[in-house]
PDB file of C-alpha atoms in Angstrom:
ATOM      1  CA  UNK A   1       0.000   0.000   0.000  1.00 37.00           C
ATOM      2  CA  UNK A   2       2.783   2.480   0.849  1.00 38.00           C
ATOM      3  CA  UNK A   3       4.312   1.866  -2.579  1.00 42.00           C
ATOM      4  CA  UNK A   4       1.071   2.913  -4.297  1.00 42.00           C
ATOM      5  CA  UNK A   5       0.785   6.040  -2.122  1.00 40.00           C
ATOM      6  CA  UNK A   6       4.323   7.021  -3.093  1.00 36.00           C
ATOM      7  CA  UNK A   7       3.545   6.572  -6.774  1.00 39.00           C
ATOM      8  CA  UNK A   8       0.335   8.589  -6.809  1.00 43.00           C
ATOM      9  CA  UNK A   9       2.316  11.486  -5.364  1.00 46.00           C
ATOM     10  CA  UNK A  10       4.463  11.312  -8.500  1.00 55.00           C
ATOM     11  CA  UNK A  11       3.917  13.196 -11.734  1.00 94.00           C
ATOM     12  CA  UNK A  12       0.267  12.862 -12.800  1.00 96.00           C
ATOM     13  CA  UNK A  13      -1.816  13.804 -15.822  1.00 97.00           C
ATOM     14  CA  UNK A  14      -5.584  14.225 -16.049  1.00 98.00           C
ATOM     15  CA  UNK A  15      -7.244  12.419 -18.972  1.00 98.00           C
ATOM     16  CA  UNK A  16     -10.658  13.580 -20.125  1.00 98.00           C
ATOM     17  CA  UNK A  17     -11.914  10.849 -22.394  1.00 98.00           C
ATOM     18  CA  UNK A  18     -14.365  11.619 -25.220  1.00 98.00           C
ATOM     19  CA  UNK A  19     -16.490  14.332 -23.631  1.00 98.00           C
ATOM     20  CA  UNK A  20     -17.846  15.326 -27.029  1.00 98.00           C
ATOM     21  CA  UNK A  21     -21.146  16.601 -28.374  1.00 98.00           C
ATOM     22  CA  UNK A  22     -22.086  13.243 -29.930  1.00 98.00           C
ATOM     23  CA  UNK A  23     -21.938  11.646 -26.461  1.00 98.00           C
ATOM     24  CA  UNK A  24     -23.268  14.554 -24.372  1.00 98.00           C
ATOM     25  CA  UNK A  25     -26.094  16.093 -26.396  1.00 97.00           C
ATOM     26  CA  UNK A  26     -29.489  14.394 -25.806  1.00 97.00           C
ATOM     27  CA  UNK A  27     -30.269  14.489 -29.534  1.00 96.00           C
ATOM     28  CA  UNK A  28     -26.899  12.999 -30.544  1.00 96.00           C
ATOM     29  CA  UNK A  29     -26.522   9.521 -32.078  1.00 90.00           C
ATOM     30  CA  UNK A  30     -24.708   8.002 -29.086  1.00 96.00           C
ATOM     31  CA  UNK A  31     -25.974  10.082 -26.179  1.00 97.00           C
ATOM     32  CA  UNK A  32     -24.712   8.796 -22.814  1.00 97.00           C
ATOM     33  CA  UNK A  33     -27.537   9.658 -20.376  1.00 96.00           C
ATOM     34  CA  UNK A  34     -25.437  10.505 -17.328  1.00 95.00           C
ATOM     35  CA  UNK A  35     -22.810  12.541 -19.216  1.00 98.00           C
ATOM     36  CA  UNK A  36     -24.561  15.875 -18.544  1.00 97.00           C
ATOM     37  CA  UNK A  37     -24.395  15.059 -14.797  1.00 97.00           C
ATOM     38  CA  UNK A  38     -20.639  14.424 -14.841  1.00 98.00           C
ATOM     39  CA  UNK A  39     -19.668  17.543 -16.803  1.00 98.00           C
ATOM     40  CA  UNK A  40     -19.597  19.811 -13.687  1.00 98.00           C
ATOM     41  CA  UNK A  41     -17.589  17.186 -11.780  1.00 98.00           C
ATOM     42  CA  UNK A  42     -15.035  16.908 -14.579  1.00 98.00           C
ATOM     43  CA  UNK A  43     -14.889  20.704 -14.710  1.00 98.00           C
ATOM     44  CA  UNK A  44     -13.896  20.697 -10.997  1.00 98.00           C
ATOM     45  CA  UNK A  45     -11.178  18.106 -11.746  1.00 98.00           C
ATOM     46  CA  UNK A  46      -9.878  20.373 -14.505  1.00 98.00           C
ATOM     47  CA  UNK A  47      -9.812  23.385 -12.163  1.00 97.00           C
ATOM     48  CA  UNK A  48      -7.983  21.340  -9.521  1.00 96.00           C
ATOM     49  CA  UNK A  49      -5.468  20.090 -12.100  1.00 96.00           C
ATOM     50  CA  UNK A  50      -4.794  23.628 -13.306  1.00 94.00           C
ATOM     51  CA  UNK A  51      -4.133  24.802  -9.721  1.00 93.00           C
ATOM     52  CA  UNK A  52      -1.730  21.885  -9.172  1.00 92.00           C
ATOM     53  CA  UNK A  53      -0.045  22.282 -12.593  1.00 92.00           C
ATOM     54  CA  UNK A  54      -1.132  18.803 -13.625  1.00 95.00           C
ATOM     55  CA  UNK A  55      -1.135  18.354 -17.419  1.00 96.00           C
ATOM     56  CA  UNK A  56      -4.609  18.004 -18.922  1.00 97.00           C
ATOM     57  CA  UNK A  57      -5.093  15.686 -21.868  1.00 98.00           C
ATOM     58  CA  UNK A  58      -8.347  15.431 -23.788  1.00 98.00           C
ATOM     59  CA  UNK A  59      -9.200  12.596 -26.121  1.00 98.00           C
ATOM     60  CA  UNK A  60     -11.565  12.934 -29.038  1.00 98.00           C
ATOM     61  CA  UNK A  61     -13.219  10.016 -30.724  1.00 98.00           C
ATOM     62  CA  UNK A  62     -12.497  10.864 -34.374  1.00 97.00           C
ATOM     63  CA  UNK A  63     -13.813   8.933 -37.358  1.00 98.00           C
ATOM     64  CA  UNK A  64     -13.879   9.016 -41.146  1.00 97.00           C
ATOM     65  CA  UNK A  65     -17.395   8.919 -42.662  1.00 96.00           C
ATOM     66  CA  UNK A  66     -17.030   5.238 -43.627  1.00 96.00           C
ATOM     67  CA  UNK A  67     -15.356   3.988 -40.423  1.00 97.00           C
ATOM     68  CA  UNK A  68     -15.734   0.240 -39.758  1.00 96.00           C
ATOM     69  CA  UNK A  69     -16.894   1.049 -36.214  1.00 95.00           C
ATOM     70  CA  UNK A  70     -20.201   2.196 -37.711  1.00 97.00           C
ATOM     71  CA  UNK A  71     -21.064  -1.463 -38.324  1.00 96.00           C
ATOM     72  CA  UNK A  72     -21.301  -1.743 -34.520  1.00 96.00           C
ATOM     73  CA  UNK A  73     -22.380   1.754 -33.450  1.00 96.00           C
ATOM     74  CA  UNK A  74     -24.449   4.500 -35.068  1.00 96.00           C
ATOM     75  CA  UNK A  75     -22.428   7.048 -37.037  1.00 96.00           C
ATOM     76  CA  UNK A  76     -20.815   9.418 -34.524  1.00 97.00           C
ATOM     77  CA  UNK A  77     -17.867  11.779 -34.000  1.00 98.00           C
ATOM     78  CA  UNK A  78     -17.191  12.167 -37.701  1.00 98.00           C
ATOM     79  CA  UNK A  79     -14.288  14.493 -38.508  1.00 97.00           C
ATOM     80  CA  UNK A  80     -15.481  17.953 -39.464  1.00 96.00           C
ATOM     81  CA  UNK A  81     -18.869  17.695 -37.724  1.00 97.00           C
ATOM     82  CA  UNK A  82     -20.125  19.510 -34.638  1.00 97.00           C
ATOM     83  CA  UNK A  83     -20.543  16.122 -32.942  1.00 98.00           C
ATOM     84  CA  UNK A  84     -16.788  15.591 -32.778  1.00 98.00           C
ATOM     85  CA  UNK A  85     -16.205  18.788 -30.755  1.00 98.00           C
ATOM     86  CA  UNK A  86     -15.517  18.722 -27.023  1.00 98.00           C
ATOM     87  CA  UNK A  87     -18.490  20.051 -25.049  1.00 98.00           C
ATOM     88  CA  UNK A  88     -18.407  23.801 -24.489  1.00 98.00           C
ATOM     89  CA  UNK A  89     -18.304  23.459 -20.678  1.00 98.00           C
ATOM     90  CA  UNK A  90     -14.969  21.614 -20.879  1.00 98.00           C
ATOM     91  CA  UNK A  91     -13.218  23.446 -23.732  1.00 97.00           C
ATOM     92  CA  UNK A  92      -9.456  22.856 -23.692  1.00 97.00           C
ATOM     93  CA  UNK A  93      -7.111  25.755 -23.069  1.00 96.00           C
ATOM     94  CA  UNK A  94      -3.975  26.679 -24.990  1.00 93.00           C
ATOM     95  CA  UNK A  95      -1.546  24.393 -23.125  1.00 93.00           C
ATOM     96  CA  UNK A  96      -3.856  21.377 -22.937  1.00 97.00           C
ATOM     97  CA  UNK A  97      -3.174  18.379 -25.141  1.00 97.00           C
ATOM     98  CA  UNK A  98      -5.773  16.934 -27.512  1.00 98.00           C
ATOM     99  CA  UNK A  99      -5.444  13.368 -28.768  1.00 98.00           C
ATOM    100  CA  UNK A 100      -7.580  12.317 -31.723  1.00 98.00           C
ATOM    101  CA  UNK A 101      -8.276   8.597 -31.619  1.00 98.00           C
ATOM    102  CA  UNK A 102     -10.026   6.321 -34.071  1.00 97.00           C
ATOM    103  CA  UNK A 103     -10.841   3.487 -31.695  1.00 97.00           C
ATOM    104  CA  UNK A 104     -11.537   2.723 -28.035  1.00 98.00           C
ATOM    105  CA  UNK A 105      -8.027   3.140 -26.595  1.00 98.00           C
ATOM    106  CA  UNK A 106      -6.391   6.559 -26.460  1.00 98.00           C
ATOM    107  CA  UNK A 107      -3.022   4.840 -26.981  1.00 98.00           C
ATOM    108  CA  UNK A 108      -3.806   2.959 -30.201  1.00 98.00           C
ATOM    109  CA  UNK A 109      -2.135   4.647 -33.187  1.00 97.00           C
ATOM    110  CA  UNK A 110      -1.807   7.995 -31.359  1.00 98.00           C
ATOM    111  CA  UNK A 111       1.115   9.913 -29.899  1.00 98.00           C
ATOM    112  CA  UNK A 112      -0.230   9.705 -26.311  1.00 98.00           C
ATOM    113  CA  UNK A 113       2.559   7.407 -25.068  1.00 98.00           C
ATOM    114  CA  UNK A 114       5.203   9.730 -26.505  1.00 97.00           C
ATOM    115  CA  UNK A 115       3.602  12.784 -24.881  1.00 96.00           C
ATOM    116  CA  UNK A 116       3.339  11.072 -21.475  1.00 97.00           C
ATOM    117  CA  UNK A 117       6.969   9.992 -21.680  1.00 96.00           C
ATOM    118  CA  UNK A 118       8.091  13.511 -22.582  1.00 94.00           C
ATOM    119  CA  UNK A 119       6.135  14.902 -19.601  1.00 93.00           C
ATOM    120  CA  UNK A 120       7.594  12.165 -17.331  1.00 95.00           C
ATOM    121  CA  UNK A 121       4.099  11.110 -16.271  1.00 97.00           C
ATOM    122  CA  UNK A 122       3.816   8.155 -13.893  1.00 96.00           C
ATOM    123  CA  UNK A 123       0.112   8.181 -12.968  1.00 97.00           C
ATOM    124  CA  UNK A 124      -3.054   8.916 -14.922  1.00 98.00           C
ATOM    125  CA  UNK A 125      -6.305  10.287 -13.521  1.00 98.00           C
ATOM    126  CA  UNK A 126      -9.086   8.972 -15.763  1.00 98.00           C
ATOM    127  CA  UNK A 127     -12.415  10.714 -16.360  1.00 98.00           C
ATOM    128  CA  UNK A 128     -14.900  10.742 -19.236  1.00 98.00           C
ATOM    129  CA  UNK A 129     -16.968   8.216 -21.103  1.00 97.00           C
ATOM    130  CA  UNK A 130     -17.777   5.356 -21.428  1.00 98.00           C
ATOM    131  CA  UNK A 131     -16.527   3.393 -18.385  1.00 98.00           C
ATOM    132  CA  UNK A 132     -16.712  -0.073 -19.928  1.00 98.00           C
ATOM    133  CA  UNK A 133     -15.427   0.909 -23.372  1.00 98.00           C
ATOM    134  CA  UNK A 134     -13.064   3.834 -24.009  1.00 98.00           C
ATOM    135  CA  UNK A 135     -12.137   4.358 -20.345  1.00 98.00           C
ATOM    136  CA  UNK A 136     -11.526   0.636 -19.795  1.00 98.00           C
ATOM    137  CA  UNK A 137      -9.460   0.113 -22.957  1.00 98.00           C
ATOM    138  CA  UNK A 138      -7.401   3.244 -22.297  1.00 98.00           C
ATOM    139  CA  UNK A 139      -6.867   2.082 -18.693  1.00 98.00           C
ATOM    140  CA  UNK A 140      -5.682  -1.323 -19.892  1.00 98.00           C
ATOM    141  CA  UNK A 141      -3.199   0.166 -22.351  1.00 98.00           C
ATOM    142  CA  UNK A 142      -1.958   2.565 -19.656  1.00 98.00           C
ATOM    143  CA  UNK A 143      -1.557  -0.273 -17.155  1.00 98.00           C
ATOM    144  CA  UNK A 144       0.462  -2.494 -19.500  1.00 98.00           C
ATOM    145  CA  UNK A 145       2.731   0.505 -20.170  1.00 98.00           C
ATOM    146  CA  UNK A 146       3.433   0.805 -16.435  1.00 98.00           C
ATOM    147  CA  UNK A 147       1.238   3.769 -15.460  1.00 98.00           C
ATOM    148  CA  UNK A 148      -0.513   3.914 -12.087  1.00 97.00           C
ATOM    149  CA  UNK A 149      -4.233   4.541 -12.489  1.00 98.00           C
ATOM    150  CA  UNK A 150      -6.560   6.765 -10.499  1.00 98.00           C
ATOM    151  CA  UNK A 151     -10.172   6.420 -11.598  1.00 98.00           C
ATOM    152  CA  UNK A 152     -12.593   9.200 -10.637  1.00 98.00           C
ATOM    153  CA  UNK A 153     -15.791   7.135 -10.587  1.00 97.00           C
ATOM    154  CA  UNK A 154     -18.053  10.189 -10.169  1.00 98.00           C
ATOM    155  CA  UNK A 155     -16.528  11.601 -13.360  1.00 98.00           C
ATOM    156  CA  UNK A 156     -17.396   8.634 -15.582  1.00 98.00           C
ATOM    157  CA  UNK A 157     -20.211   8.386 -18.073  1.00 98.00           C
ATOM    158  CA  UNK A 158     -21.970   5.093 -18.657  1.00 97.00           C
ATOM    159  CA  UNK A 159     -25.013   3.697 -20.405  1.00 95.00           C
ATOM    160  CA  UNK A 160     -25.449   0.588 -18.268  1.00 96.00           C
ATOM    161  CA  UNK A 161     -24.817   0.681 -14.487  1.00 97.00           C
ATOM    162  CA  UNK A 162     -24.010  -3.058 -14.387  1.00 98.00           C
ATOM    163  CA  UNK A 163     -21.303  -2.711 -17.077  1.00 98.00           C
ATOM    164  CA  UNK A 164     -20.000   0.440 -15.349  1.00 98.00           C
ATOM    165  CA  UNK A 165     -19.607  -1.420 -12.036  1.00 98.00           C
ATOM    166  CA  UNK A 166     -18.037  -4.416 -13.800  1.00 98.00           C
ATOM    167  CA  UNK A 167     -15.454  -2.178 -15.507  1.00 98.00           C
ATOM    168  CA  UNK A 168     -14.618  -0.369 -12.245  1.00 98.00           C
ATOM    169  CA  UNK A 169     -14.131  -3.696 -10.472  1.00 98.00           C
ATOM    170  CA  UNK A 170     -12.009  -5.043 -13.325  1.00 98.00           C
ATOM    171  CA  UNK A 171      -9.768  -1.959 -13.333  1.00 98.00           C
ATOM    172  CA  UNK A 172      -9.366  -2.210  -9.556  1.00 98.00           C
ATOM    173  CA  UNK A 173      -8.594  -5.940  -9.479  1.00 98.00           C
ATOM    174  CA  UNK A 174      -6.720  -6.477 -12.765  1.00 98.00           C
ATOM    175  CA  UNK A 175      -4.982  -3.106 -13.222  1.00 98.00           C
ATOM    176  CA  UNK A 176      -4.448  -2.204  -9.538  1.00 97.00           C
ATOM    177  CA  UNK A 177      -6.352   1.033 -10.192  1.00 98.00           C
ATOM    178  CA  UNK A 178      -7.262   3.287  -7.305  1.00 98.00           C
ATOM    179  CA  UNK A 179     -11.003   3.967  -7.549  1.00 98.00           C
ATOM    180  CA  UNK A 180     -11.971   7.272  -5.929  1.00 96.00           C
TER     181      UNK A 180
END
């Protein structure tokens, strides 16, 4: 336990996963019903991170119009559309990092690992949506790369409470994530 406490005191980054119009707007194709409720909580995390000089990294689900993912999910977060934009309440600032991703994990075919290495990050604070998909797959890829994980459960969007709880438990047990 003391080892984990030491590591969470190390260099951290705040990840805000996919808080975009197509997931947060009630009329959007993949609206996540509790996303509007978590926006103010994520905003507080952002304010706290800014005060503590913790780097803030946003991910954006980003697809071409004919993406293969649309065989599974309705068309969403298409490049060049309003749906792909981060919600206005959480707009990134000049020094924040934005990672455009084409699949569930923020690490897959992106420069996230390179950025984290350059910043000497050791622990990631995860927020955003959806717990059992993009958050979970990003957490897994972070874990296998050696990052400590801090999951802000009140800052996670989900569609299904059972899947949300399953993903939280999995991250805690399999990835040694600290669930707060």
